[in-house]
Structures are given as C-alpha cells and as structure tokens.
Coordinates of C-alpha atoms in Angstrom, one line a residue:
X1 CA 131.5 -55.4 -0.7
X2 CA 131.7 -55.6 -4.3
X3 CA 128.8 -57.7 -6.1
X4 CA 128.6 -59.1 -9.5
X5 CA 124.6 -60.0 -10.1
X6 CA 123.7 -62.5 -12.7
X7 CA 120.1 -62.4 -13.9
X8 CA 118.7 -65.5 -15.4
X9 CA 114.6 -65.2 -15.0
X10 CA 112.5 -62.8 -17.5
X11 CA 111.4 -59.5 -15.9
X12 CA 107.8 -60.8 -15.2
X13 CA 109.1 -63.5 -12.9
X14 CA 109.5 -62.8 -9.0
X15 CA 113.2 -63.4 -8.9
X16 CA 113.7 -60.1 -11.4
X17 CA 111.9 -58.5 -8.7
X18 CA 114.4 -60.3 -5.8
X19 CA 117.4 -59.3 -7.4
X20 CA 116.0 -56.1 -8.3
X21 CA 115.5 -55.2 -4.2
X22 CA 119.0 -57.0 -3.5
X23 CA 120.4 -54.5 -6.1
X24 CA 118.7 -51.6 -4.6
X25 CA 119.7 -52.7 -1.0
X26 CA 123.1 -53.4 -1.9
X27 CA 123.8 -50.1 -2.9
X28 CA 121.9 -48.5 -0.1
X29 CA 124.4 -50.5 2.3
X30 CA 127.3 -48.8 0.9
X31 CA 127.9 -51.8 -1.1
X32 CA 129.2 -52.1 -5.0
X33 CA 127.9 -53.6 -7.6
X34 CA 130.8 -54.4 -10.3
X35 CA 128.6 -56.0 -13.1
X36 CA 124.9 -56.8 -13.5
X37 CA 124.5 -59.7 -16.3
X38 CA 121.1 -60.9 -18.0
X39 CA 121.4 -64.0 -19.4
X40 CA 118.8 -66.5 -20.6
X41 CA 115.2 -64.9 -20.1
X42 CA 116.7 -62.5 -17.9
X43 CA 117.5 -60.5 -21.4
X44 CA 113.4 -60.0 -21.7
X45 CA 114.3 -57.6 -18.7
X46 CA 116.4 -55.2 -21.2
X47 CA 113.9 -55.4 -24.2
X48 CA 112.2 -52.0 -24.8
X49 CA 109.0 -54.4 -25.7
X50 CA 108.0 -55.7 -22.3
X51 CA 105.0 -54.5 -20.9
X52 CA 103.5 -55.3 -18.1
X53 CA 99.8 -55.6 -17.4
X54 CA 98.3 -52.7 -15.7
X55 CA 97.4 -54.3 -12.2
X56 CA 101.0 -55.4 -11.7
X57 CA 104.5 -53.7 -11.4
X58 CA 106.1 -53.0 -14.7
X59 CA 110.0 -54.5 -13.1
X60 CA 111.5 -54.1 -16.7
X61 CA 111.1 -50.6 -16.9
X62 CA 112.2 -50.5 -12.8
X63 CA 115.6 -52.4 -14.0
X64 CA 115.9 -49.6 -17.0
X65 CA 115.5 -47.0 -14.4
X66 CA 117.8 -47.8 -11.7
X67 CA 120.5 -48.7 -14.1
X68 CA 120.7 -45.6 -15.4
X69 CA 119.6 -43.9 -12.4
X70 CA 123.0 -45.6 -10.7
X71 CA 124.7 -45.9 -14.1
X72 CA 125.2 -49.4 -13.2
X73 CA 127.9 -51.6 -15.9
X74 CA 124.5 -53.7 -17.1
X75 CA 125.5 -56.3 -19.5
X76 CA 122.7 -58.7 -21.7
X77 CA 124.4 -61.6 -23.2
X78 CA 124.4 -61.3 -26.8
X79 CA 123.6 -65.3 -27.6
X80 CA 120.8 -65.6 -24.9
X81 CA 119.6 -61.7 -26.5
X82 CA 119.7 -62.9 -30.1
X83 CA 118.4 -66.6 -29.7
X84 CA 115.3 -64.5 -27.9
X85 CA 115.1 -61.6 -30.5
X86 CA 116.2 -59.2 -28.1
X87 CA 118.6 -56.8 -30.6
X88 CA 120.8 -53.7 -30.8
X89 CA 120.8 -51.6 -33.8
X90 CA 123.9 -53.0 -34.8
X91 CA 122.9 -57.0 -34.5
X92 CA 119.2 -55.7 -36.3
X93 CA 121.1 -54.5 -39.1
X94 CA 123.8 -57.1 -39.2
X95 CA 120.8 -60.0 -39.4
X96 CA 118.6 -57.6 -41.4
X97 CA 115.7 -57.2 -38.8
X98 CA 113.3 -54.7 -38.5
X99 CA 113.2 -54.4 -34.7
X100 CA 115.5 -52.9 -32.4
X101 CA 114.8 -53.6 -28.7
X102 CA 117.5 -53.2 -27.0
X103 CA 119.0 -49.1 -26.5
X104 CA 121.1 -47.7 -23.7
X105 CA 121.5 -48.4 -20.7
X106 CA 122.0 -51.6 -21.7
X107 CA 125.2 -53.4 -23.5
X108 CA 125.4 -57.0 -25.9
X109 CA 128.2 -58.7 -25.2
X110 CA 129.1 -62.2 -24.5
X111 CA 130.3 -64.9 -21.3
X112 CA 133.5 -63.6 -20.7
X113 CA 131.9 -60.3 -19.4
X114 CA 130.5 -62.6 -16.4
X115 CA 133.8 -64.0 -15.9
X116 CA 135.7 -60.7 -15.5
X117 CA 132.8 -59.4 -13.1
X118 CA 133.1 -62.8 -11.0
X119 CA 137.1 -61.9 -10.9
X120 CA 136.8 -58.3 -9.7
X121 CA 133.8 -59.2 -7.3
X122 CA 133.6 -60.3 -4.0
X123 CA 130.9 -62.3 -4.3
X124 CA 128.5 -63.5 -7.4
X125 CA 124.5 -63.3 -6.4
X126 CA 122.2 -65.7 -8.9
X127 CA 118.9 -64.7 -9.4
X128 CA 116.5 -67.4 -11.1
X129 CA 117.1 -69.9 -13.4
X130 CA 115.7 -73.4 -14.8

C-alpha cells in the first residue's frame, strides 16, 4: 500500500512520535511512503534549532535520521514554515534573516505537494492538528 503522511503537530507532541512509529512500521511492513508532509506546527520537526530536554526523546532528530536513512520525499509547507520562522538558505536570504534552520533532507514547498501526494497514494494518514 502507498501512504502519504501529513504531520500537523510539533516534534514534542505525542502525535509526532505516533506518526514516526507508523511510518517506521509501514516501511518495515513492505509498504511505500509516497511523501511526508509537515504542516502547521509539524514544520518544527524539520527545524535544526529544536532541542529536546535530556530526559526526553529527540523526535525531531529521529525524524531527520529516518528521512535520511530511507531517502524519503519530505516536504515542509513553506507558508507554515515562514510563519514559524523555519527558513532554508533561500528564504533567509529573500527575507533578509540571519538564521537558517532548515536543511537537507527537508524541502520547502506548497500545499500542492500534499495534493499530489494524495493523488499518488492509496491512503492519506494525518497526525495531530488543532
């Protein structure tokens, strides 16, 4: 089965860990992840500036490792990212900001990428949200 996965909550939220565990289990079960889409507070999972307390799991780091290890298509919503100060080099330069906190394996793009993923996938699975 082909899955598109959308994450709407920050890395420290329980739903982010559930999404990561689901994605790991999907691949382990022989399924395909068409795209991971990070939206709303989910964009914080892609920020290089997220630091977890020592007594907590670093889910943002685990996401980065998982995406890199499996070479997954992982898109961060550009509008949500800009609103929350999550910037790659191009956007930091465009908006004259000094902080760059979004790098590979993440890609900034728009909601159209979520639409495309839902068209290519058998199922869209969403985690978190308001």
